[in-house]
Amino acid sequence: MPDLYPLARKLLWQLPPERAHKAALRALRLRLGFLVTGPQHADSPILGQSLWGLRFSNPVGVAAGFDKDALVPNEILNCGFGAVEVGTVTPQPQRGNDPPRLFRLDQENSIINRMGFPSAGLNVVEKRLSGRRRARGIVGVNIGKNRETADAALDYAEGVRRMAPHADYLVINISSPNTPGLRDLQRREPLEALISRVMDARSDARVTPPLLVKIAPDLSTDETADIASVCLSTGIDGIIIANTTISRPSETTNALFGQAGGLSGPYLFERSTKLLSDVYVLTSGRIPLIGVGGISNAEEAYAKIRAGASLIQIYTALIFAGMSLAERIKSGLTKLLAADGFVNISDAVGVDHRRDPRTASSKPVQTRTPPRRDGPATQYASLQDGD
Ligand SMILES: Cc1cc2nc3c(=O)[nH]c(=O)nc-3n(C[C@H](O)[C@H](O)[C@H](O)COP(=O)(O)O)c2cc1C
């Protein structure tokens, strides 16, 4: 079956962005995903790896916010993704910010959103996930706080306790720019206190999935170092880097860049990859990282992996390119890994940071064939130079 997304996109583009997204979720729920996935192939063994005792058949996941209320996790996985992260789910149902709150920047393949955690709430999501037929693939649950809750840790602890039995992994999301005060939880002391209370809550649950934290791309050098050190000292299982940015490109022609909210898509790529790279170094590669932000092709996915990501996630590019992107990225990654002589994806994680001790050269090591001159290694080096 050919990929019909270009046609579907024309129809979806007739609707306001939020309604278009709801229509796309409805189509997935009606099992129409096969119309937009294109030809599917079994995942190459080179892409498979185990992390936290979970088997990821490929590293390509759908980021949080796409399926906030866990309506279609299985249907998303059936499009070829190795994982999907549902949520952000808040304890109580809430409507989020007033519309309009989602803006599509067509020329720039970008999105600005200030959704503010609209959520069906834990009861609904718990019911959906507990009644779900377990399919292949990994389902993570991303947890947030209600806007009005003063003691944030109470909400996160509640989310972790309730979702632990239904999630392959849990994420505490402290990085959305659209809930007032949320990003302050990323500072050293509040973060330490939050993680310790959430870990206590997790140990009360009868199953204890890995616990990850999702951070913002707009952190100073000191803030980044603090987060890395807290993650190491608390024993957090993983870090997702990054959420949307509140920054804007310096030169823009599109007036929509003036909308308040978090920007996602290509502009986020460099910033989020630099942060990923920094955190990988600061944590000495000891904590698995998930790279997200501006990925729209296999080369960008590979650059994140080389910078330190064990897994990657996508959101915005799916809106513009459709679900068949999973297959395209997997097939491109398979070729890129093989061309660089890797036997398994896990060998490529963070390879841009490894130097050959014998030659002390600045070239990335262990590739059996030299990285292509115009390939991701070169591209990544230029990103490092730029910052
Ligand atoms: C419309 C929209 C809603 C989002 N909602 C959430 C959310 O609820 N929780 C979360 O952790 N991230 C959320 N995100 C952020 C994404 O998960 C991702 O971190 C970010 O968009 C960067 O990736 P991308 O450039 O591939 O989109 C949202 C992003 C978009 C575009």
CSV table of C-alpha atoms and ligand atoms in Angstrom, one decimal:
chain,number,residue,atom,x,y,z
A,1,MET,CA,0.0,0.0,0.0
A,2,PRO,CA,1.5,3.4,-1.0
A,3,ASP,CA,1.8,6.1,1.6
A,4,LEU,CA,-1.4,8.2,1.3
A,5,TYR,CA,-0.3,10.9,3.8
A,6,PRO,CA,0.3,13.6,1.1
A,7,LEU,CA,-3.4,13.3,0.2
A,8,ALA,CA,-4.5,13.0,3.8
A,9,ARG,CA,-2.4,16.1,4.7
A,10,LYS,CA,-4.3,18.2,2.1
A,11,LEU,CA,-7.6,17.3,3.8
A,12,LEU,CA,-6.2,17.8,7.4
A,13,TRP,CA,-4.7,21.2,6.4
A,14,GLN,CA,-8.3,22.4,5.8
A,15,LEU,CA,-8.9,22.1,9.5
A,16,PRO,CA,-7.5,24.3,12.4
A,17,PRO,CA,-4.3,22.5,13.7
A,18,GLU,CA,-5.8,21.1,16.9
A,19,ARG,CA,-8.9,19.7,15.1
A,20,ALA,CA,-6.6,18.2,12.4
A,21,HIS,CA,-4.6,16.4,15.1
A,22,LYS,CA,-7.8,15.0,16.7
A,23,ALA,CA,-8.9,13.8,13.2
A,24,ALA,CA,-5.6,12.1,12.7
A,25,LEU,CA,-5.9,10.3,16.1
A,26,ARG,CA,-9.5,9.3,15.2
A,27,ALA,CA,-8.2,7.8,11.9
A,28,LEU,CA,-5.6,5.9,13.8
A,29,ARG,CA,-8.2,4.7,16.2
A,30,LEU,CA,-10.2,3.4,13.2
A,31,ARG,CA,-7.2,1.4,12.3
A,32,LEU,CA,-6.6,3.4,9.2
A,33,GLY,CA,-2.9,3.8,10.0
A,34,PHE,CA,-2.0,1.4,7.3
A,35,LEU,CA,-3.0,4.0,4.7
A,36,VAL,CA,-0.2,6.3,5.8
A,37,THR,CA,2.6,4.0,6.9
A,38,GLY,CA,3.7,2.9,3.4
A,39,PRO,CA,5.5,-0.5,3.0
A,40,GLN,CA,6.7,-1.8,6.3
A,41,HIS,CA,9.6,-4.1,7.0
A,42,ALA,CA,10.8,-6.2,9.9
A,43,ASP,CA,13.2,-4.2,12.1
A,44,SER,CA,16.8,-4.9,11.3
A,45,PRO,CA,18.7,-6.6,14.3
A,46,ILE,CA,21.2,-3.7,14.1
A,47,LEU,CA,18.5,-1.4,15.4
A,48,GLY,CA,17.5,-3.5,18.4
A,49,GLN,CA,18.8,-3.0,21.9
A,50,SER,CA,17.9,-3.6,25.6
A,51,LEU,CA,17.7,-0.7,28.0
A,52,TRP,CA,16.4,-0.9,31.6
A,53,GLY,CA,15.5,-4.5,31.0
A,54,LEU,CA,13.2,-3.5,28.1
A,55,ARG,CA,13.6,-4.7,24.6
A,56,PHE,CA,13.4,-1.8,22.0
A,57,SER,CA,13.2,-3.4,18.5
A,58,ASN,CA,14.2,0.0,17.0
A,59,PRO,CA,15.2,3.3,18.6
A,60,VAL,CA,12.4,5.5,16.9
A,61,GLY,CA,9.7,6.6,19.3
A,62,VAL,CA,6.8,9.1,19.3
A,63,ALA,CA,7.3,11.9,21.8
A,64,ALA,CA,4.9,12.9,24.5
A,65,GLY,CA,2.0,15.2,23.5
A,66,PHE,CA,1.1,13.3,20.4
A,67,ASP,CA,-1.2,10.9,22.2
A,68,LYS,CA,-1.8,12.7,25.5
A,69,ASP,CA,-4.7,10.6,26.7
A,70,ALA,CA,-3.5,7.2,25.6
A,71,LEU,CA,-6.1,6.8,22.9
A,72,VAL,CA,-4.0,4.9,20.3
A,73,PRO,CA,-0.7,3.6,21.7
A,74,ASN,CA,-1.0,0.2,19.9
A,75,GLU,CA,-2.0,1.8,16.6
A,76,ILE,CA,1.0,4.1,16.8
A,77,LEU,CA,3.3,1.2,17.5
A,78,ASN,CA,1.7,-0.6,14.5
A,79,CYS,CA,3.0,2.2,12.3
A,80,GLY,CA,6.5,0.9,13.0
A,81,PHE,CA,7.7,2.8,16.0
A,82,GLY,CA,9.7,1.1,18.7
A,83,ALA,CA,8.1,3.1,21.5
A,84,VAL,CA,5.4,5.6,22.2
A,85,GLU,CA,5.3,8.0,25.2
A,86,VAL,CA,1.7,8.8,26.1
A,87,GLY,CA,0.8,11.9,28.2
A,88,THR,CA,1.4,14.3,29.6
A,89,VAL,CA,-1.3,13.1,32.0
A,90,THR,CA,-2.3,15.2,35.0
A,91,PRO,CA,-3.9,13.7,38.1
A,92,GLN,CA,-7.2,15.5,37.6
A,93,PRO,CA,-8.8,16.2,34.2
A,94,GLN,CA,-8.1,19.7,33.0
A,95,ARG,CA,-8.8,21.7,29.9
A,96,GLY,CA,-5.5,23.4,29.4
A,97,ASN,CA,-5.1,26.9,28.0
A,98,ASP,CA,-7.8,28.7,26.0
A,99,PRO,CA,-7.6,28.2,22.2
A,100,PRO,CA,-6.0,29.1,19.9
A,101,ARG,CA,-3.1,27.3,21.4
A,102,LEU,CA,-1.5,25.3,18.5
A,103,PHE,CA,0.1,27.1,15.5
A,104,ARG,CA,1.5,25.4,12.4
A,105,LEU,CA,4.3,27.3,10.7
A,106,ASP,CA,4.1,25.7,7.3
A,107,GLN,CA,7.1,27.3,5.6
A,108,GLU,CA,9.3,26.4,8.6
A,109,ASN,CA,7.9,22.9,9.2
A,110,SER,CA,7.5,24.0,12.8
A,111,ILE,CA,4.9,24.2,15.5
A,112,ILE,CA,4.3,26.6,18.4
A,113,ASN,CA,2.1,25.3,21.1
A,114,ARG,CA,0.8,26.6,24.4
A,115,MET,CA,-1.5,23.7,25.1
A,116,GLY,CA,-1.0,23.9,28.9
A,117,PHE,CA,-1.5,20.1,29.6
A,118,PRO,CA,-5.0,19.5,28.5
A,119,SER,CA,-5.5,16.0,30.0
A,120,ALA,CA,-8.3,13.5,30.5
A,121,GLY,CA,-6.7,12.8,33.9
A,122,LEU,CA,-5.3,9.7,35.6
A,123,ASN,CA,-8.6,7.8,35.9
A,124,VAL,CA,-9.3,7.8,32.2
A,125,VAL,CA,-5.7,7.0,31.2
A,126,GLU,CA,-5.4,4.3,33.8
A,127,LYS,CA,-8.6,2.7,32.5
A,128,ARG,CA,-7.4,2.8,28.9
A,129,LEU,CA,-3.9,1.5,29.6
A,130,SER,CA,-5.1,-1.3,31.9
A,131,GLY,CA,-7.6,-2.5,29.3
A,132,ARG,CA,-5.1,-2.3,26.5
A,133,ARG,CA,-4.1,-5.5,24.7
A,134,ARG,CA,-0.3,-5.6,25.1
A,135,ALA,CA,1.2,-5.2,21.6
A,136,ARG,CA,4.8,-5.3,20.5
A,137,GLY,CA,6.7,-2.2,21.4
A,138,ILE,CA,7.2,0.0,24.5
A,139,VAL,CA,4.7,2.3,26.1
A,140,GLY,CA,6.0,5.0,28.4
A,141,VAL,CA,3.8,7.4,30.4
A,142,ASN,CA,4.7,11.0,30.8
A,143,ILE,CA,3.4,12.6,34.0
A,144,GLY,CA,2.6,16.2,34.9
A,145,LYS,CA,0.9,18.3,37.5
A,146,ASN,CA,-2.4,20.1,37.5
A,147,ARG,CA,-2.1,23.8,37.0
A,148,GLU,CA,-3.6,24.7,40.3
A,149,THR,CA,-1.6,22.3,42.5
A,150,ALA,CA,0.8,24.1,44.8
A,151,ASP,CA,2.8,21.1,46.0
A,152,ALA,CA,3.9,19.7,42.6
A,153,ALA,CA,5.5,16.6,44.1
A,154,LEU,CA,2.1,15.4,45.3
A,155,ASP,CA,0.8,15.3,41.8
A,156,TYR,CA,3.9,13.6,40.3
A,157,ALA,CA,3.9,11.0,43.2
A,158,GLU,CA,0.2,10.3,42.5
A,159,GLY,CA,0.9,9.9,38.8
A,160,VAL,CA,3.8,7.6,39.4
A,161,ARG,CA,1.9,5.4,41.9
A,162,ARG,CA,-1.1,5.1,39.6
A,163,MET,CA,0.7,4.7,36.3
A,164,ALA,CA,3.5,2.4,37.4
A,165,PRO,CA,1.6,-0.9,36.8
A,166,HIS,CA,0.7,0.2,33.3
A,167,ALA,CA,3.8,1.8,32.0
A,168,ASP,CA,7.0,0.3,30.6
A,169,TYR,CA,8.7,3.5,31.7
A,170,LEU,CA,7.7,6.7,33.5
A,171,VAL,CA,8.7,10.3,32.8
A,172,ILE,CA,8.4,13.2,35.1
A,173,ASN,CA,7.9,16.2,32.8
A,174,ILE,CA,9.2,19.4,34.4
A,175,SER,CA,10.0,21.2,31.2
A,176,SER,CA,6.8,22.3,29.6
A,177,PRO,CA,6.9,26.1,29.1
A,178,ASN,CA,3.1,26.4,29.3
A,179,THR,CA,2.4,25.6,33.0
A,180,PRO,CA,3.5,28.5,35.2
A,181,GLY,CA,6.4,27.7,37.5
A,182,LEU,CA,6.9,24.2,36.1
A,183,ARG,CA,10.4,24.8,34.8
A,184,ASP,CA,11.6,26.1,38.2
A,185,LEU,CA,11.4,22.4,39.3
A,186,GLN,CA,14.6,21.9,37.2
A,187,ARG,CA,16.7,23.9,39.7
A,188,ARG,CA,19.0,21.8,41.9
A,189,GLU,CA,17.2,21.8,45.3
A,190,PRO,CA,13.6,21.5,44.0
A,191,LEU,CA,14.7,18.8,41.6
A,192,GLU,CA,16.5,16.7,44.2
A,193,ALA,CA,13.4,17.0,46.5
A,194,LEU,CA,11.0,16.1,43.7
A,195,ILE,CA,13.0,13.1,42.5
A,196,SER,CA,13.4,11.7,46.0
A,197,ARG,CA,9.6,12.0,46.7
A,198,VAL,CA,8.7,10.5,43.4
A,199,MET,CA,11.1,7.6,43.9
A,200,ASP,CA,9.5,6.9,47.3
A,201,ALA,CA,6.1,6.8,45.5
A,202,ARG,CA,7.5,4.5,42.9
A,203,SER,CA,8.8,2.1,45.5
A,204,ASP,CA,5.3,1.9,47.1
A,205,ALA,CA,4.0,0.6,43.7
A,206,ARG,CA,3.9,-3.2,43.1
A,207,VAL,CA,5.9,-2.7,39.9
A,208,THR,CA,8.7,-0.3,39.6
A,209,PRO,CA,9.3,0.8,36.0
A,210,PRO,CA,12.3,3.0,35.2
A,211,LEU,CA,11.9,6.6,36.0
A,212,LEU,CA,13.1,9.3,33.6
A,213,VAL,CA,13.0,13.1,33.7
A,214,LYS,CA,12.3,15.3,30.7
A,215,ILE,CA,14.2,18.6,30.6
A,216,ALA,CA,13.9,21.9,28.7
A,217,PRO,CA,16.4,23.0,26.0
A,218,ASP,CA,16.6,26.5,27.5
A,219,LEU,CA,19.1,25.8,30.3
A,220,SER,CA,22.2,27.7,31.3
A,221,THR,CA,25.5,25.9,31.6
A,222,ASP,CA,25.2,25.9,35.4
A,223,GLU,CA,21.7,24.7,35.4
A,224,THR,CA,22.6,21.9,33.0
A,225,ALA,CA,25.5,20.9,35.3
A,226,ASP,CA,23.2,20.9,38.3
A,227,ILE,CA,20.7,18.7,36.6
A,228,ALA,CA,23.3,16.2,35.5
A,229,SER,CA,24.7,16.0,39.0
A,230,VAL,CA,21.3,15.6,40.6
A,231,CYS,CA,20.4,12.8,38.1
A,232,LEU,CA,23.6,11.0,38.9
A,233,SER,CA,23.3,11.3,42.7
A,234,THR,CA,19.6,10.4,42.8
A,235,GLY,CA,20.0,7.4,40.4
A,236,ILE,CA,17.4,8.6,37.9
A,237,ASP,CA,17.2,6.0,35.2
A,238,GLY,CA,17.2,8.2,32.1
A,239,ILE,CA,16.9,11.8,30.8
A,240,ILE,CA,14.8,13.0,27.9
A,241,ILE,CA,16.4,15.9,26.1
A,242,ALA,CA,14.5,18.1,25.2
A,243,ASN,CA,11.1,19.7,25.4
A,244,THR,CA,10.0,22.7,23.2
A,245,THR,CA,12.0,25.9,23.4
A,246,ILE,CA,10.8,29.4,24.4
A,247,SER,CA,13.6,30.9,22.3
A,248,ARG,CA,13.0,32.1,18.7
A,249,PRO,CA,15.2,32.3,15.6
A,250,SER,CA,16.9,35.7,15.4
A,251,GLU,CA,15.7,36.3,11.9
A,252,THR,CA,12.1,35.4,11.1
A,253,THR,CA,9.7,36.5,8.4
A,254,ASN,CA,6.7,34.5,9.8
A,255,ALA,CA,4.6,36.6,12.3
A,256,LEU,CA,3.5,33.4,14.0
A,257,PHE,CA,7.0,33.2,15.7
A,258,GLY,CA,5.6,36.0,17.9
A,259,GLN,CA,3.0,33.6,19.4
A,260,ALA,CA,3.8,32.7,23.0
A,261,GLY,CA,4.5,29.0,23.7
A,262,GLY,CA,7.0,26.3,23.0
A,263,LEU,CA,8.6,26.0,19.6
A,264,SER,CA,9.4,22.6,18.1
A,265,GLY,CA,10.7,21.4,14.7
A,266,PRO,CA,14.0,22.1,12.8
A,267,TYR,CA,15.0,25.2,14.8
A,268,LEU,CA,15.2,23.1,17.9
A,269,PHE,CA,17.5,20.5,16.5
A,270,GLU,CA,20.9,22.2,17.1
A,271,ARG,CA,20.0,23.6,20.5
A,272,SER,CA,18.6,20.2,21.8
A,273,THR,CA,21.5,18.2,20.3
A,274,LYS,CA,24.0,20.5,21.9
A,275,LEU,CA,22.3,20.0,25.3
A,276,LEU,CA,22.1,16.2,24.7
A,277,SER,CA,25.8,16.2,24.0
A,278,ASP,CA,26.6,18.3,27.1
A,279,VAL,CA,24.6,16.0,29.4
A,280,TYR,CA,26.2,12.9,27.9
A,281,VAL,CA,29.6,14.3,28.8
A,282,LEU,CA,28.5,15.6,32.2
A,283,THR,CA,27.1,12.2,33.1
A,284,SER,CA,30.0,10.3,31.5
A,285,GLY,CA,27.5,8.3,29.4
A,286,ARG,CA,26.3,6.6,32.6
A,287,ILE,CA,22.6,7.5,32.2
A,288,PRO,CA,20.7,6.5,29.1
A,289,LEU,CA,19.4,9.5,27.2
A,290,ILE,CA,16.5,9.9,24.8
A,291,GLY,CA,17.2,12.6,22.1
A,292,VAL,CA,14.2,14.6,20.9
A,293,GLY,CA,14.0,17.9,19.1
A,294,GLY,CA,13.8,18.7,15.4
A,295,ILE,CA,14.4,15.3,14.0
A,296,SER,CA,13.0,14.9,10.5
A,297,ASN,CA,15.3,12.3,8.8
A,298,ALA,CA,17.7,9.5,9.5
A,299,GLU,CA,20.8,11.7,9.4
A,300,GLU,CA,19.4,13.9,12.2
A,301,ALA,CA,18.4,10.8,14.2
A,302,TYR,CA,21.9,9.4,13.7
A,303,ALA,CA,23.5,12.7,14.8
A,304,LYS,CA,21.5,12.5,18.1
A,305,ILE,CA,22.7,8.9,18.6
A,306,ARG,CA,26.3,9.8,18.0
A,307,ALA,CA,25.9,12.7,20.4
A,308,GLY,CA,24.8,10.4,23.1
A,309,ALA,CA,21.2,9.4,22.6
A,310,SER,CA,20.3,5.7,23.1
A,311,LEU,CA,16.8,6.3,21.7
A,312,ILE,CA,15.2,9.1,19.8
A,313,GLN,CA,11.7,10.6,19.6
A,314,ILE,CA,9.8,12.6,17.1
A,315,TYR,CA,6.7,14.7,17.1
A,316,THR,CA,6.6,17.8,14.8
A,317,ALA,CA,8.0,16.1,11.7
A,318,LEU,CA,5.2,13.5,12.0
A,319,ILE,CA,2.7,16.3,11.4
A,320,PHE,CA,4.4,17.5,8.3
A,321,ALA,CA,5.7,14.1,6.9
A,322,GLY,CA,3.3,11.5,8.3
A,323,MET,CA,3.8,8.3,10.1
A,324,SER,CA,5.8,6.7,7.3
A,325,LEU,CA,8.7,8.7,8.6
A,326,ALA,CA,9.3,5.8,11.1
A,327,GLU,CA,10.1,3.4,8.3
A,328,ARG,CA,12.2,6.0,6.4
A,329,ILE,CA,14.3,6.8,9.5
A,330,LYS,CA,14.8,3.1,10.4
A,331,SER,CA,15.9,2.2,6.9
A,332,GLY,CA,18.2,5.2,6.7
A,333,LEU,CA,19.7,4.5,10.2
A,334,THR,CA,20.3,0.9,9.3
A,335,LYS,CA,22.4,2.1,6.3
A,336,LEU,CA,24.2,4.8,8.2
A,337,LEU,CA,25.2,2.4,11.0
A,338,ALA,CA,26.3,-0.3,8.6
A,339,ALA,CA,28.3,2.2,6.5
A,340,ASP,CA,30.2,3.3,9.6
A,341,GLY,CA,30.9,-0.4,10.5
A,342,PHE,CA,28.7,-0.6,13.6
A,343,VAL,CA,27.3,-4.1,14.4
A,344,ASN,CA,24.6,-2.7,16.7
A,345,ILE,CA,23.2,0.7,17.4
A,346,SER,CA,24.3,0.6,21.0
A,347,ASP,CA,27.9,0.8,19.7
A,348,ALA,CA,27.2,4.2,18.1
A,349,VAL,CA,25.7,5.8,21.2
A,350,GLY,CA,27.9,8.8,22.1
A,351,VAL,CA,30.6,7.8,19.6
A,352,ASP,CA,31.3,11.4,18.7
A,353,HIS,CA,32.8,11.8,22.2
A,354,ARG,CA,35.1,8.9,22.1
A,355,ARG,CA,38.6,9.7,21.1
A,356,ASP,CA,41.2,7.2,20.0
A,357,PRO,CA,43.6,7.1,22.9
A,358,ARG,CA,46.4,5.8,20.8
A,359,THR,CA,46.5,8.7,18.4
A,360,ALA,CA,44.7,11.3,20.6
A,361,SER,CA,43.2,12.5,17.4
A,362,SER,CA,40.0,14.4,17.3
A,363,LYS,CA,38.4,11.8,15.0
A,364,PRO,CA,35.6,9.7,16.4
A,365,VAL,CA,36.9,6.2,16.9
A,366,GLN,CA,35.9,2.6,16.2
A,367,THR,CA,34.3,3.1,12.8
A,368,ARG,CA,35.7,0.4,10.6
A,369,THR,CA,35.1,2.6,7.6
A,370,PRO,CA,35.8,6.3,8.0
A,371,PRO,CA,32.7,8.4,8.6
A,372,ARG,CA,31.5,9.9,5.3
A,373,ARG,CA,32.9,13.4,4.8
A,374,ASP,CA,29.5,14.9,4.1
A,375,GLY,CA,27.8,12.6,6.6
A,376,PRO,CA,26.4,13.2,10.1
A,377,ALA,CA,29.8,13.1,11.8
A,378,THR,CA,30.9,16.2,9.9
A,379,GLN,CA,27.5,17.8,10.4
A,380,TYR,CA,27.7,17.2,14.1
A,381,ALA,CA,31.2,18.5,14.3
A,382,SER,CA,30.0,21.8,12.8
A,383,LEU,CA,27.3,22.0,15.4
A,384,GLN,CA,29.8,21.7,18.1
A,385,ASP,CA,32.0,24.4,16.5
A,386,GLY,CA,29.0,26.7,16.3
A,387,ASP,CA,28.4,26.7,20.0
B,1,LIG,C1,1.6,20.1,20.1
B,1,LIG,C2,2.6,19.6,21.0
B,1,LIG,C3,2.3,19.2,22.3
B,1,LIG,C4,3.2,18.7,23.1
B,1,LIG,N1,2.8,18.2,24.4
B,1,LIG,C5,3.8,17.7,25.2
B,1,LIG,C6,3.4,17.1,26.4
B,1,LIG,O1,2.2,17.0,26.8
B,1,LIG,N2,4.4,16.6,27.2
B,1,LIG,C7,5.7,16.6,26.9
B,1,LIG,O2,6.6,16.2,27.6
B,1,LIG,N3,6.1,17.2,25.7
B,1,LIG,C8,5.2,17.7,24.9
B,1,LIG,N4,5.5,18.2,23.6
B,1,LIG,C9,7.0,18.2,23.3
B,1,LIG,C10,7.4,17.1,22.5
B,1,LIG,O3,7.3,15.9,23.2
B,1,LIG,C11,8.9,17.2,22.0
B,1,LIG,O4,9.7,17.2,23.2
B,1,LIG,C12,9.1,18.5,21.3
B,1,LIG,O5,8.1,18.8,20.4
B,1,LIG,C13,10.4,18.4,20.4
B,1,LIG,O6,10.4,17.4,19.4
B,1,LIG,P1,10.0,17.7,17.9
B,1,LIG,O7,10.8,18.8,17.4
B,1,LIG,O8,10.2,16.4,17.2
B,1,LIG,O9,8.5,18.1,17.9
B,1,LIG,C14,4.6,18.7,22.8
B,1,LIG,C15,4.9,19.1,21.5
B,1,LIG,C16,4.0,19.6,20.6
B,1,LIG,C17,4.4,20.1,19.3
